[in-house]
mmCIF file of C-alpha atoms in Angstrom:
data_model
loop_
_atom_site.group_PDB
_atom_site.id
_atom_site.type_symbol
_atom_site.label_atom_id
_atom_site.label_comp_id
_atom_site.label_asym_id
_atom_site.label_seq_id
_atom_site.Cartn_x
_atom_site.Cartn_y
_atom_site.Cartn_z
ATOM 1 C CA MET L 1 19.462 -57.425 -43.542
ATOM 2 C CA ASN L 2 17.274 -60.369 -44.448
ATOM 3 C CA ILE L 3 18.010 -63.980 -45.317
ATOM 4 C CA PHE L 4 17.967 -63.361 -49.097
ATOM 5 C CA ARG L 5 20.394 -60.488 -48.835
ATOM 6 C CA LEU L 6 22.765 -62.463 -46.580
ATOM 7 C CA THR L 7 22.724 -65.627 -48.677
ATOM 8 C CA GLY L 8 23.106 -63.462 -51.789
ATOM 9 C CA ASP L 9 26.228 -61.846 -50.372
ATOM 10 C CA LEU L 10 27.616 -65.221 -49.303
ATOM 11 C CA SER L 11 26.883 -66.687 -52.738
ATOM 12 C CA HIS L 12 28.732 -63.764 -54.303
ATOM 13 C CA LEU L 13 31.642 -64.297 -51.946
ATOM 14 C CA ALA L 14 31.656 -68.029 -52.697
ATOM 15 C CA ALA L 15 31.799 -67.315 -56.440
ATOM 16 C CA ILE L 16 34.778 -64.988 -56.040
ATOM 17 C CA ILE L 17 36.651 -67.441 -53.783
ATOM 18 C CA ILE L 18 35.888 -70.430 -56.052
ATOM 19 C CA LEU L 19 37.407 -68.606 -59.020
ATOM 20 C CA LEU L 20 40.498 -67.488 -57.099
ATOM 21 C CA LEU L 21 41.083 -70.996 -55.709
ATOM 22 C CA LYS L 22 40.476 -72.640 -59.092
ATOM 23 C CA ILE L 23 43.146 -70.475 -60.721
ATOM 24 C CA TRP L 24 45.538 -70.769 -57.792
ATOM 25 C CA LYS L 25 45.273 -74.550 -57.321
ATOM 26 C CA SER L 26 45.425 -75.424 -61.022
ATOM 27 C CA ARG L 27 48.074 -72.723 -61.666
ATOM 28 C CA SER L 28 46.035 -71.881 -64.750
ATOM 29 C CA CYS L 29 43.357 -69.454 -65.880
ATOM 30 C CA ALA L 30 42.397 -71.438 -68.979
ATOM 31 C CA GLY L 31 38.744 -70.929 -69.873
ATOM 32 C CA ILE L 32 38.431 -67.777 -67.765
ATOM 33 C CA SER L 33 37.678 -64.454 -69.435
ATOM 34 C CA GLY L 34 40.193 -61.883 -68.203
ATOM 35 C CA LYS L 35 37.986 -59.197 -69.706
ATOM 36 C CA SER L 36 35.030 -60.122 -67.490
ATOM 37 C CA GLN L 37 37.342 -60.051 -64.478
ATOM 38 C CA ILE L 38 38.661 -56.599 -65.391
ATOM 39 C CA LEU L 39 35.060 -55.408 -65.725
ATOM 40 C CA PHE L 40 34.216 -56.796 -62.266
ATOM 41 C CA ALA L 41 37.269 -55.051 -60.786
ATOM 42 C CA LEU L 42 36.018 -51.841 -62.419
ATOM 43 C CA VAL L 43 32.513 -52.505 -61.056
ATOM 44 C CA PHE L 44 33.729 -52.840 -57.458
ATOM 45 C CA THR L 45 36.096 -49.883 -57.757
ATOM 46 C CA THR L 46 33.430 -47.475 -58.999
ATOM 47 C CA ARG L 47 30.735 -48.786 -56.649
ATOM 48 C CA TYR L 48 32.628 -48.826 -53.380
ATOM 49 C CA LEU L 49 34.079 -45.310 -53.494
ATOM 50 C CA ASP L 50 31.635 -44.582 -50.664
ATOM 51 C CA LEU L 51 34.124 -46.389 -48.439
ATOM 52 C CA PHE L 52 35.892 -43.020 -48.322
ATOM 53 C CA THR L 53 32.797 -40.940 -47.581
ATOM 54 C CA SER L 54 30.599 -42.923 -45.213
ATOM 55 C CA PHE L 55 30.601 -45.785 -42.762
ATOM 56 C CA ILE L 56 27.609 -48.169 -42.831
ATOM 57 C CA SER L 57 28.705 -51.121 -40.711
ATOM 58 C CA LEU L 58 31.715 -53.312 -40.064
ATOM 59 C CA TYR L 59 30.102 -56.031 -42.211
ATOM 60 C CA ASN L 60 29.577 -53.574 -45.059
ATOM 61 C CA THR L 61 33.134 -52.235 -44.955
ATOM 62 C CA CYS L 62 34.753 -55.681 -44.656
ATOM 63 C CA MET L 63 32.763 -57.208 -47.507
ATOM 64 C CA LYS L 64 33.470 -54.259 -49.800
ATOM 65 C CA LEU L 65 37.202 -54.496 -49.074
ATOM 66 C CA ILE L 66 37.208 -58.281 -49.592
ATOM 67 C CA TYR L 67 35.347 -57.995 -52.917
ATOM 68 C CA ILE L 68 37.693 -55.306 -54.230
ATOM 69 C CA GLY L 69 40.799 -57.129 -53.000
ATOM 70 C CA CYS L 70 39.751 -60.454 -54.517
ATOM 71 C CA ALA L 71 38.777 -58.822 -57.822
ATOM 72 C CA TYR L 72 42.226 -57.277 -58.239
ATOM 73 C CA ALA L 73 43.939 -60.466 -57.068
ATOM 74 C CA THR L 74 42.059 -62.382 -59.775
ATOM 75 C CA VAL L 75 43.055 -59.860 -62.460
ATOM 76 C CA TYR L 76 46.662 -60.076 -61.252
ATOM 77 C CA LEU L 77 46.662 -63.880 -61.464
ATOM 78 C CA ILE L 78 45.239 -63.836 -64.999
ATOM 79 C CA TYR L 79 47.304 -61.029 -66.532
ATOM 80 C CA ALA L 80 50.555 -61.396 -64.586
ATOM 81 C CA LYS L 81 51.264 -64.545 -62.580
ATOM 82 C CA PHE L 82 49.584 -67.087 -64.862
ATOM 83 C CA ARG L 83 49.558 -64.988 -68.007
ATOM 84 C CA ALA L 84 51.048 -67.858 -70.035
ATOM 85 C CA THR L 85 47.880 -69.909 -69.466
ATOM 86 C CA TYR L 86 45.505 -67.079 -70.401
ATOM 87 C CA ASP L 87 43.472 -67.940 -73.471
ATOM 88 C CA GLY L 88 43.440 -64.491 -75.066
ATOM 89 C CA ASN L 89 42.471 -65.711 -78.537
ATOM 90 C CA HIS L 90 39.110 -66.937 -77.292
ATOM 91 C CA ASP L 91 38.563 -63.898 -75.060
ATOM 92 C CA SER L 92 37.669 -61.689 -77.978
ATOM 93 C CA PHE L 93 34.548 -59.901 -76.759
ATOM 94 C CA ARG L 94 34.761 -56.157 -77.487
ATOM 95 C CA VAL L 95 34.337 -54.615 -74.036
ATOM 96 C CA GLU L 96 34.088 -51.071 -75.411
ATOM 97 C CA PHE L 97 30.669 -52.103 -76.742
ATOM 98 C CA LEU L 98 29.642 -52.551 -73.098
ATOM 99 C CA VAL L 99 31.563 -49.825 -71.287
ATOM 100 C CA VAL L 100 30.718 -46.932 -73.626
ATOM 101 C CA PRO L 101 26.914 -47.414 -73.749
ATOM 102 C CA VAL L 102 26.817 -48.197 -70.025
ATOM 103 C CA GLY L 103 28.802 -45.021 -69.320
ATOM 104 C CA GLY L 104 26.397 -42.976 -71.419
ATOM 105 C CA LEU L 105 23.336 -44.546 -69.803
ATOM 106 C CA SER L 106 24.634 -43.900 -66.284
ATOM 107 C CA VAL L 107 25.045 -40.199 -67.097
ATOM 108 C CA LEU L 108 21.517 -40.053 -68.555
ATOM 109 C CA ILE L 109 19.566 -42.205 -66.077
ATOM 110 C CA ASN L 110 20.620 -41.873 -62.434
ATOM 111 C CA HIS L 111 19.154 -40.881 -59.063
ATOM 112 C CA ASP L 112 21.335 -37.818 -58.677
ATOM 113 C CA PHE L 113 23.708 -36.027 -61.024
ATOM 114 C CA SER L 114 26.747 -36.152 -58.758
ATOM 115 C CA PRO L 115 30.086 -37.843 -59.463
ATOM 116 C CA LEU L 116 29.787 -40.533 -56.788
ATOM 117 C CA GLU L 117 26.170 -41.351 -57.679
ATOM 118 C CA ILE L 118 26.933 -41.526 -61.410
ATOM 119 C CA LEU L 119 29.855 -43.866 -60.738
ATOM 120 C CA TRP L 120 27.618 -46.029 -58.537
ATOM 121 C CA THR L 121 25.001 -46.136 -61.316
ATOM 122 C CA PHE L 122 27.733 -46.970 -63.837
ATOM 123 C CA SER L 123 28.824 -49.898 -61.655
ATOM 124 C CA ILE L 124 25.258 -51.204 -61.351
ATOM 125 C CA TYR L 125 24.694 -51.091 -65.111
ATOM 126 C CA LEU L 126 28.134 -52.502 -65.888
ATOM 127 C CA GLU L 127 27.770 -55.384 -63.431
ATOM 128 C CA SER L 128 24.575 -56.477 -65.150
ATOM 129 C CA VAL L 129 26.483 -57.159 -68.385
ATOM 130 C CA ALA L 130 30.041 -57.791 -67.119
ATOM 131 C CA ILE L 131 29.675 -61.558 -67.437
ATOM 132 C CA LEU L 132 29.034 -61.376 -71.197
ATOM 133 C CA PRO L 133 32.715 -61.751 -72.221
ATOM 134 C CA GLN L 134 32.844 -64.935 -70.093
ATOM 135 C CA LEU L 135 29.633 -66.348 -71.586
ATOM 136 C CA PHE L 136 30.856 -65.363 -75.049
ATOM 137 C CA MET L 137 34.113 -67.224 -74.443
ATOM 138 C CA ILE L 138 32.235 -70.379 -73.390
ATOM 139 C CA SER L 139 29.993 -70.203 -76.447
ATOM 140 C CA LYS L 140 33.101 -69.812 -78.603
ATOM 141 C CA THR L 141 35.020 -72.756 -77.166
ATOM 142 C CA GLY L 142 31.798 -74.737 -76.705
ATOM 143 C CA GLU L 143 32.699 -75.990 -73.238
ATOM 144 C CA ALA L 144 33.537 -75.038 -69.682
ATOM 145 C CA GLU L 145 35.318 -76.790 -66.845
ATOM 146 C CA THR L 146 32.935 -77.956 -64.127
ATOM 147 C CA ILE L 147 34.556 -75.736 -61.494
ATOM 148 C CA THR L 148 34.030 -72.750 -63.808
ATOM 149 C CA THR L 149 30.335 -73.611 -64.025
ATOM 150 C CA HIS L 150 30.114 -73.686 -60.201
ATOM 151 C CA TYR L 151 31.623 -70.195 -60.212
ATOM 152 C CA LEU L 152 29.076 -68.970 -62.763
ATOM 153 C CA PHE L 153 26.195 -70.581 -60.889
ATOM 154 C CA CYS L 154 27.108 -68.867 -57.594
ATOM 155 C CA LEU L 155 27.607 -65.562 -59.400
ATOM 156 C CA GLY L 156 24.208 -65.798 -61.093
ATOM 157 C CA LEU L 157 22.463 -67.030 -57.949
ATOM 158 C CA TYR L 158 23.736 -63.997 -56.032
ATOM 159 C CA ARG L 159 21.782 -61.481 -58.116
ATOM 160 C CA ALA L 160 18.707 -63.715 -58.203
ATOM 161 C CA LEU L 161 18.764 -63.777 -54.382
ATOM 162 C CA TYR L 162 19.089 -59.998 -54.385
ATOM 163 C CA LEU L 163 15.862 -59.846 -56.401
ATOM 164 C CA PHE L 164 14.090 -61.669 -53.573
ATOM 165 C CA ASN L 165 15.805 -59.304 -51.143
ATOM 166 C CA TRP L 166 14.340 -56.332 -53.023
ATOM 167 C CA ILE L 167 10.863 -57.880 -53.003
ATOM 168 C CA TRP L 168 11.259 -58.397 -49.250
ATOM 169 C CA ARG L 169 12.454 -54.838 -48.700
ATOM 170 C CA PHE L 170 9.608 -53.434 -50.768
ATOM 171 C CA TYR L 171 6.975 -55.222 -48.701
ATOM 172 C CA PHE L 172 8.513 -54.854 -45.256
ATOM 173 C CA GLU L 173 10.469 -51.603 -45.514
ATOM 174 C CA GLY L 174 8.776 -49.799 -48.390
ATOM 175 C CA PHE L 175 12.229 -49.534 -49.942
ATOM 176 C CA PHE L 176 12.947 -49.874 -53.616
ATOM 177 C CA ASP L 177 15.671 -48.675 -55.952
ATOM 178 C CA MET L 178 14.448 -48.884 -59.520
ATOM 179 C CA ILE L 179 17.938 -48.652 -61.063
ATOM 180 C CA ALA L 180 19.222 -51.591 -59.015
ATOM 181 C CA ILE L 181 16.064 -53.627 -59.605
ATOM 182 C CA VAL L 182 15.934 -53.221 -63.398
ATOM 183 C CA ALA L 183 19.677 -53.874 -63.751
ATOM 184 C CA GLY L 184 19.364 -56.836 -61.379
ATOM 185 C CA VAL L 185 16.587 -58.355 -63.475
ATOM 186 C CA VAL L 186 18.642 -57.913 -66.665
ATOM 187 C CA GLN L 187 21.664 -59.456 -64.959
ATOM 188 C CA THR L 188 19.694 -62.469 -63.730
ATOM 189 C CA VAL L 189 18.016 -63.014 -67.103
ATOM 190 C CA LEU L 190 21.437 -63.205 -68.784
ATOM 191 C CA TYR L 191 22.200 -66.246 -66.628
ATOM 192 C CA CYS L 192 18.954 -68.114 -67.359
ATOM 193 C CA ASP L 193 20.312 -70.034 -70.330
ATOM 194 C CA PHE L 194 23.333 -71.011 -68.276
ATOM 195 C CA PHE L 195 21.183 -72.008 -65.265
ATOM 196 C CA TYR L 196 19.286 -74.374 -67.521
ATOM 197 C CA LEU L 197 22.486 -76.022 -68.773
ATOM 198 C CA TYR L 198 23.856 -76.175 -65.231
ATOM 199 C CA VAL L 199 20.820 -77.992 -63.877
ATOM 200 C CA THR L 200 20.345 -80.343 -66.851
ATOM 201 C CA LYS L 201 24.022 -81.185 -67.384
ATOM 202 C CA VAL L 202 26.459 -80.283 -64.611
ATOM 203 C CA LEU L 203 24.248 -81.372 -61.707
ATOM 204 C CA LYS L 204 23.805 -84.726 -63.445
ATOM 205 C CA GLY L 205 27.546 -85.228 -63.513
ATOM 206 C CA LYS L 206 28.114 -84.274 -67.111
ATOM 207 C CA LYS L 207 30.586 -81.723 -68.393
ATOM 208 C CA LEU L 208 29.141 -78.531 -69.760
ATOM 209 C CA SER L 209 29.645 -78.687 -73.495
ATOM 210 C CA LEU L 210 27.555 -76.981 -76.120
ATOM 211 C CA PRO L 211 26.405 -78.644 -79.315
ATOM 212 C CA ALA L 212 28.632 -77.690 -82.236
ATOM 213 C CA ARG O 1 15.272 -43.732 -50.574
ATOM 214 C CA ARG O 2 18.773 -42.566 -49.845
ATOM 215 C CA VAL O 3 19.972 -40.924 -53.040
ATOM 216 C CA THR O 4 23.514 -39.946 -52.262
ATOM 217 C CA GLY O 5 25.886 -41.091 -49.594
ATOM 218 C CA GLY O 6 26.917 -44.573 -48.610
ATOM 219 C CA LYS O 7 25.108 -47.630 -49.856
ATOM 220 C CA ASP O 8 24.058 -50.415 -47.538
ATOM 221 C CA GLU O 9 23.781 -53.072 -50.232
ATOM 222 C CA LEU O 10 26.801 -54.588 -51.890
#
C-alpha cells in the first residue's frame, strides 16, 4: 500500500458516494447513464469473486463489499426507485459493442486460462470502457450537471492515481501486471478530454456545456 | 506476479 494506491481507492470511493448522494438527495437520476452503472456493477461482480476464495486483508474485503453494494444500490435507484426520472432516450449507447469484444479479448489475452482469472481480466477490460455510455450521453445532450462532473472527475482521477501506484510498485517492489497497466492507461486516456473541460470550465465556476 | 488467487488491488 502506497499513497497513490490509497488516494486512488479513496477517490474511487468518493466518486461512488457522490453519485449515490446526488441521486438520493435530488430524487432524480437525470443525466446519469444507467448503462454505465450496470457495466460498473458487472465489473465489480466479476472482479471480486475472489472474495469467496481468498482473504487478503480487512481493508480489501470491506472495500470490495462497499464497492459492490454501492454499485447495485445505484442501479436500483436508477432502474427502480427513480425510474421515472431516468433519461433512457439519451442513454442510447449500444453496450453489446463493448461487452462482446471485451469478453472475447479476455478469453484471448489473460494471465491464466481459468474461470476466475478470465472473469477478472474481463472486469479489467470492461472497466476501462464502462464510462463510454456516460460520456456518450453527455455528448448527446451537450451538458452535464456540475455534481455529475465532480463524480466523473473523481472516477477518472482514481485510475490515473493507480497508474502512479503501478509505477511505484514497479520501482520499489518489482511488481507489474501488464493487463492492468494497459487497460488502466486506456481508461485514463478516455477521461483526458473530460479532464480538460473540467479544469477549464467547471473549476472556473461555469457549467459544463459542449458547443452545439 | 500472482497469477491466480485473490487480488490485492481493487
